[in-house]
């Protein structure tokens, strides 16, 4: 900061009030810069450790300017659990959330589709190459093949969903019994935010 020349007590009072206002504004901006730095550091840690359930956690980070500083938070539904963990013996998390997590981690694949084109194509190729098969007969063959393929694919989907759902329920139950260790991602960013805040304050002192 440069020197300020004042005349008398009144001038000193005015100068100090201006200096206080200037310092206050600078510190609010410094707090916001530190919060932004913390958000970047938290996202880097989350990506490095694989905490990217549909990207909700990364998108959930926000920085909000307050009257006397800044706020860094995360509004993702699972952010609190990821940060602080869960105590053993609590209510298990929803199985639907566990299913999304399992898919993100590659523990389950995509739900099988209902397409039956390959089955129908093979059946109709055989029907067309067989002498004496009329158009009406081919339509009946196609209908039976379509129905059989649909039932087969529906059965595969049901089996897949049942397997994934039971696995998700087992994981959710285990979490409820044993709890989850907190990752403390935001807490681990405090040193980075502190360094940014100190750098901003040093700029003001100059």
mmCIF file of C-alpha atoms in Angstrom:
data_model
loop_
_atom_site.group_PDB
_atom_site.id
_atom_site.type_symbol
_atom_site.label_atom_id
_atom_site.label_comp_id
_atom_site.label_asym_id
_atom_site.label_seq_id
_atom_site.Cartn_x
_atom_site.Cartn_y
_atom_site.Cartn_z
ATOM 1 C CA UNK A 1 0.000 0.000 0.000
ATOM 2 C CA UNK A 2 1.177 3.527 -0.714
ATOM 3 C CA UNK A 3 1.379 6.366 1.733
ATOM 4 C CA UNK A 4 -1.605 8.640 2.377
ATOM 5 C CA UNK A 5 -1.236 12.242 3.528
ATOM 6 C CA UNK A 6 -4.032 13.603 5.714
ATOM 7 C CA UNK A 7 -4.768 16.928 7.351
ATOM 8 C CA UNK A 8 -5.963 16.837 10.935
ATOM 9 C CA UNK A 9 -8.029 14.358 12.873
ATOM 10 C CA UNK A 10 -11.017 14.699 10.542
ATOM 11 C CA UNK A 11 -8.899 13.898 7.517
ATOM 12 C CA UNK A 12 -7.369 10.928 9.313
ATOM 13 C CA UNK A 13 -10.830 9.607 10.160
ATOM 14 C CA UNK A 14 -11.987 9.856 6.550
ATOM 15 C CA UNK A 15 -8.795 8.219 5.269
ATOM 16 C CA UNK A 16 -9.125 5.340 7.715
ATOM 17 C CA UNK A 17 -12.756 4.792 6.764
ATOM 18 C CA UNK A 18 -11.818 4.627 3.068
ATOM 19 C CA UNK A 19 -8.960 2.294 3.839
ATOM 20 C CA UNK A 20 -11.271 0.047 5.849
ATOM 21 C CA UNK A 21 -13.792 -0.065 3.004
ATOM 22 C CA UNK A 22 -11.082 -0.835 0.476
ATOM 23 C CA UNK A 23 -9.598 -3.571 2.689
ATOM 24 C CA UNK A 24 -13.034 -5.080 3.269
ATOM 25 C CA UNK A 25 -13.806 -5.297 -0.448
ATOM 26 C CA UNK A 26 -10.388 -6.768 -1.199
ATOM 27 C CA UNK A 27 -10.723 -9.410 1.513
ATOM 28 C CA UNK A 28 -14.159 -10.442 0.221
ATOM 29 C CA UNK A 29 -12.661 -10.912 -3.242
ATOM 30 C CA UNK A 30 -9.748 -12.787 -1.680
ATOM 31 C CA UNK A 31 -12.144 -15.153 0.073
ATOM 32 C CA UNK A 32 -13.957 -15.798 -3.197
ATOM 33 C CA UNK A 33 -10.669 -16.487 -4.992
ATOM 34 C CA UNK A 34 -9.731 -18.946 -2.244
ATOM 35 C CA UNK A 35 -13.115 -20.691 -2.566
ATOM 36 C CA UNK A 36 -12.697 -20.956 -6.348
ATOM 37 C CA UNK A 37 -9.248 -22.451 -5.804
ATOM 38 C CA UNK A 38 -10.746 -24.923 -3.345
ATOM 39 C CA UNK A 39 -13.426 -25.947 -5.841
ATOM 40 C CA UNK A 40 -10.797 -26.671 -8.509
ATOM 41 C CA UNK A 41 -8.700 -28.662 -6.044
ATOM 42 C CA UNK A 42 -11.727 -30.671 -4.895
ATOM 43 C CA UNK A 43 -12.724 -31.542 -8.459
ATOM 44 C CA UNK A 44 -9.153 -32.644 -9.209
ATOM 45 C CA UNK A 45 -9.162 -34.948 -6.164
ATOM 46 C CA UNK A 46 -12.582 -36.367 -7.063
ATOM 47 C CA UNK A 47 -11.465 -37.138 -10.615
ATOM 48 C CA UNK A 48 -8.192 -38.640 -9.470
ATOM 49 C CA UNK A 49 -9.920 -40.941 -6.981
ATOM 50 C CA UNK A 50 -12.819 -41.861 -9.266
ATOM 51 C CA UNK A 51 -15.727 -40.205 -7.434
ATOM 52 C CA UNK A 52 -17.739 -39.310 -10.542
ATOM 53 C CA UNK A 53 -21.236 -40.755 -10.183
ATOM 54 C CA UNK A 54 -22.861 -39.404 -13.384
ATOM 55 C CA UNK A 55 -20.799 -36.223 -12.871
ATOM 56 C CA UNK A 56 -23.298 -34.958 -10.257
ATOM 57 C CA UNK A 57 -20.602 -34.498 -7.643
ATOM 58 C CA UNK A 58 -18.412 -32.336 -9.866
ATOM 59 C CA UNK A 59 -21.350 -30.269 -11.125
ATOM 60 C CA UNK A 60 -22.627 -29.904 -7.562
ATOM 61 C CA UNK A 61 -19.768 -27.639 -6.450
ATOM 62 C CA UNK A 62 -20.644 -23.973 -6.150
ATOM 63 C CA UNK A 63 -19.006 -20.784 -4.864
ATOM 64 C CA UNK A 64 -21.228 -18.132 -3.331
ATOM 65 C CA UNK A 65 -20.219 -14.645 -2.271
ATOM 66 C CA UNK A 66 -21.425 -13.771 1.229
ATOM 67 C CA UNK A 67 -21.571 -10.525 3.176
ATOM 68 C CA UNK A 68 -18.297 -11.180 4.946
ATOM 69 C CA UNK A 69 -16.496 -13.633 2.645
ATOM 70 C CA UNK A 70 -17.366 -16.563 0.396
ATOM 71 C CA UNK A 71 -18.904 -20.015 0.666
ATOM 72 C CA UNK A 72 -17.770 -23.238 -0.991
ATOM 73 C CA UNK A 73 -20.363 -26.010 -1.049
ATOM 74 C CA UNK A 74 -21.716 -28.980 -2.963
ATOM 75 C CA UNK A 75 -25.436 -29.648 -3.496
ATOM 76 C CA UNK A 76 -25.089 -33.163 -4.950
ATOM 77 C CA UNK A 77 -27.341 -35.624 -3.052
ATOM 78 C CA UNK A 78 -24.419 -37.824 -1.971
ATOM 79 C CA UNK A 79 -21.901 -35.030 -1.283
ATOM 80 C CA UNK A 80 -22.356 -35.115 2.480
ATOM 81 C CA UNK A 81 -21.893 -38.887 2.666
ATOM 82 C CA UNK A 82 -18.846 -38.742 0.413
ATOM 83 C CA UNK A 83 -17.290 -36.016 2.546
ATOM 84 C CA UNK A 84 -18.057 -37.229 6.089
ATOM 85 C CA UNK A 85 -19.023 -40.877 5.550
ATOM 86 C CA UNK A 86 -21.833 -42.774 7.307
ATOM 87 C CA UNK A 87 -21.887 -44.148 10.827
ATOM 88 C CA UNK A 88 -22.453 -47.917 11.203
ATOM 89 C CA UNK A 89 -25.983 -49.023 12.045
ATOM 90 C CA UNK A 90 -27.808 -46.297 10.147
ATOM 91 C CA UNK A 91 -30.588 -46.763 7.581
ATOM 92 C CA UNK A 92 -29.201 -48.219 4.323
ATOM 93 C CA UNK A 93 -28.961 -45.891 1.317
ATOM 94 C CA UNK A 94 -31.538 -46.274 -1.513
ATOM 95 C CA UNK A 95 -30.803 -49.219 -3.801
ATOM 96 C CA UNK A 96 -31.449 -47.014 -6.866
ATOM 97 C CA UNK A 97 -28.489 -44.804 -5.905
ATOM 98 C CA UNK A 98 -26.308 -47.896 -5.485
ATOM 99 C CA UNK A 99 -27.384 -49.108 -8.942
ATOM 100 C CA UNK A 100 -26.210 -45.851 -10.522
ATOM 101 C CA UNK A 101 -22.924 -46.130 -8.651
ATOM 102 C CA UNK A 102 -22.474 -49.751 -9.799
ATOM 103 C CA UNK A 103 -23.032 -48.760 -13.418
ATOM 104 C CA UNK A 104 -20.594 -45.852 -13.104
ATOM 105 C CA UNK A 105 -17.950 -48.210 -11.695
ATOM 106 C CA UNK A 106 -18.529 -50.795 -14.426
ATOM 107 C CA UNK A 107 -19.809 -53.409 -11.969
ATOM 108 C CA UNK A 108 -22.876 -53.993 -14.158
ATOM 109 C CA UNK A 109 -23.398 -53.476 -17.870
ATOM 110 C CA UNK A 110 -26.243 -51.889 -19.766
ATOM 111 C CA UNK A 111 -29.708 -53.398 -19.583
ATOM 112 C CA UNK A 112 -30.238 -55.747 -22.579
ATOM 113 C CA UNK A 113 -32.434 -54.264 -25.299
ATOM 114 C CA UNK A 114 -35.591 -55.698 -26.817
ATOM 115 C CA UNK A 115 -34.464 -55.774 -30.446
ATOM 116 C CA UNK A 116 -35.214 -59.039 -32.233
ATOM 117 C CA UNK A 117 -33.973 -58.160 -35.732
ATOM 118 C CA UNK A 118 -31.262 -60.818 -35.824
ATOM 119 C CA UNK A 119 -33.690 -63.612 -34.929
ATOM 120 C CA UNK A 120 -36.326 -62.433 -37.411
ATOM 121 C CA UNK A 121 -33.782 -61.934 -40.163
ATOM 122 C CA UNK A 122 -32.473 -65.500 -39.903
ATOM 123 C CA UNK A 123 -35.967 -67.000 -39.809
ATOM 124 C CA UNK A 124 -37.209 -65.023 -42.822
ATOM 125 C CA UNK A 125 -34.082 -65.868 -44.816
ATOM 126 C CA UNK A 126 -34.770 -69.558 -44.261
ATOM 127 C CA UNK A 127 -38.459 -69.108 -45.158
ATOM 128 C CA UNK A 128 -37.671 -67.294 -48.412
ATOM 129 C CA UNK A 129 -35.129 -69.894 -49.448
ATOM 130 C CA UNK A 130 -37.546 -72.761 -48.790
ATOM 131 C CA UNK A 131 -39.613 -73.697 -51.908
ATOM 132 C CA UNK A 132 -43.390 -73.563 -51.628
ATOM 133 C CA UNK A 133 -43.609 -71.165 -48.660
ATOM 134 C CA UNK A 134 -46.387 -68.695 -49.361
ATOM 135 C CA UNK A 135 -46.549 -65.064 -48.257
ATOM 136 C CA UNK A 136 -49.197 -65.780 -45.616
ATOM 137 C CA UNK A 137 -47.092 -68.567 -44.175
ATOM 138 C CA UNK A 138 -44.059 -66.276 -44.052
ATOM 139 C CA UNK A 139 -46.086 -63.695 -42.138
ATOM 140 C CA UNK A 140 -47.157 -66.314 -39.616
ATOM 141 C CA UNK A 141 -43.573 -67.473 -39.258
ATOM 142 C CA UNK A 142 -42.448 -63.901 -38.746
ATOM 143 C CA UNK A 143 -45.115 -63.351 -36.085
ATOM 144 C CA UNK A 144 -44.132 -66.478 -34.153
ATOM 145 C CA UNK A 145 -40.434 -65.602 -34.371
ATOM 146 C CA UNK A 146 -41.106 -62.031 -33.214
ATOM 147 C CA UNK A 147 -43.104 -63.257 -30.223
ATOM 148 C CA UNK A 148 -40.480 -65.834 -29.282
ATOM 149 C CA UNK A 149 -37.652 -63.327 -29.602
ATOM 150 C CA UNK A 150 -39.555 -60.753 -27.559
ATOM 151 C CA UNK A 151 -40.123 -63.247 -24.749
ATOM 152 C CA UNK A 152 -36.486 -64.306 -24.817
ATOM 153 C CA UNK A 153 -35.204 -60.732 -24.635
ATOM 154 C CA UNK A 154 -37.722 -59.817 -21.947
ATOM 155 C CA UNK A 155 -36.547 -62.809 -19.921
ATOM 156 C CA UNK A 156 -32.923 -61.666 -20.304
ATOM 157 C CA UNK A 157 -33.866 -58.158 -19.191
ATOM 158 C CA UNK A 158 -35.760 -59.477 -16.186
ATOM 159 C CA UNK A 159 -32.871 -61.714 -15.179
ATOM 160 C CA UNK A 160 -30.381 -58.863 -15.559
ATOM 161 C CA UNK A 161 -32.518 -56.409 -13.579
ATOM 162 C CA UNK A 162 -33.148 -58.953 -10.823
ATOM 163 C CA UNK A 163 -29.437 -59.759 -10.539
ATOM 164 C CA UNK A 164 -28.423 -56.076 -10.461
ATOM 165 C CA UNK A 165 -31.173 -55.179 -7.988
ATOM 166 C CA UNK A 166 -30.271 -57.986 -5.585
ATOM 167 C CA UNK A 167 -26.620 -57.007 -5.734
ATOM 168 C CA UNK A 168 -27.472 -53.343 -5.081
ATOM 169 C CA UNK A 169 -29.659 -54.339 -2.113
ATOM 170 C CA UNK A 170 -26.819 -56.433 -0.661
ATOM 171 C CA UNK A 171 -24.370 -53.519 -1.001
ATOM 172 C CA UNK A 172 -26.861 -51.071 0.511
ATOM 173 C CA UNK A 173 -27.465 -53.433 3.450
ATOM 174 C CA UNK A 174 -23.720 -53.807 4.019
ATOM 175 C CA UNK A 175 -23.295 -50.029 3.984
ATOM 176 C CA UNK A 176 -26.064 -49.665 6.540
ATOM 177 C CA UNK A 177 -24.403 -52.190 8.847
ATOM 178 C CA UNK A 178 -20.736 -51.223 8.429
ATOM 179 C CA UNK A 179 -20.994 -47.567 7.426
ATOM 180 C CA UNK A 180 -18.739 -45.734 4.971
ATOM 181 C CA UNK A 181 -15.403 -44.085 5.579
ATOM 182 C CA UNK A 182 -15.468 -40.384 4.758
ATOM 183 C CA UNK A 183 -13.237 -39.112 1.950
ATOM 184 C CA UNK A 184 -12.989 -35.540 3.293
ATOM 185 C CA UNK A 185 -12.379 -34.129 -0.172
ATOM 186 C CA UNK A 186 -13.248 -30.545 0.691
ATOM 187 C CA UNK A 187 -11.351 -30.716 3.983
ATOM 188 C CA UNK A 188 -8.238 -31.808 2.098
ATOM 189 C CA UNK A 189 -8.496 -28.656 -0.024
ATOM 190 C CA UNK A 190 -8.178 -26.301 2.957
ATOM 191 C CA UNK A 191 -4.363 -25.963 2.609
ATOM 192 C CA UNK A 192 -4.739 -24.932 -1.047
ATOM 193 C CA UNK A 193 -7.388 -22.387 -0.118
ATOM 194 C CA UNK A 194 -5.177 -21.060 2.673
ATOM 195 C CA UNK A 195 -2.274 -20.541 0.299
ATOM 196 C CA UNK A 196 -4.508 -18.700 -2.164
ATOM 197 C CA UNK A 197 -5.896 -16.491 0.600
ATOM 198 C CA UNK A 198 -2.387 -15.595 1.823
ATOM 199 C CA UNK A 199 -1.328 -14.727 -1.729
ATOM 200 C CA UNK A 200 -4.334 -12.435 -2.120
ATOM 201 C CA UNK A 201 -3.617 -10.709 1.209
ATOM 202 C CA UNK A 202 0.020 -10.166 0.238
ATOM 203 C CA UNK A 203 -1.140 -8.411 -2.923
ATOM 204 C CA UNK A 204 -3.231 -6.039 -0.810
ATOM 205 C CA UNK A 205 -0.336 -5.272 1.528
ATOM 206 C CA UNK A 206 1.782 -4.194 -1.408
#
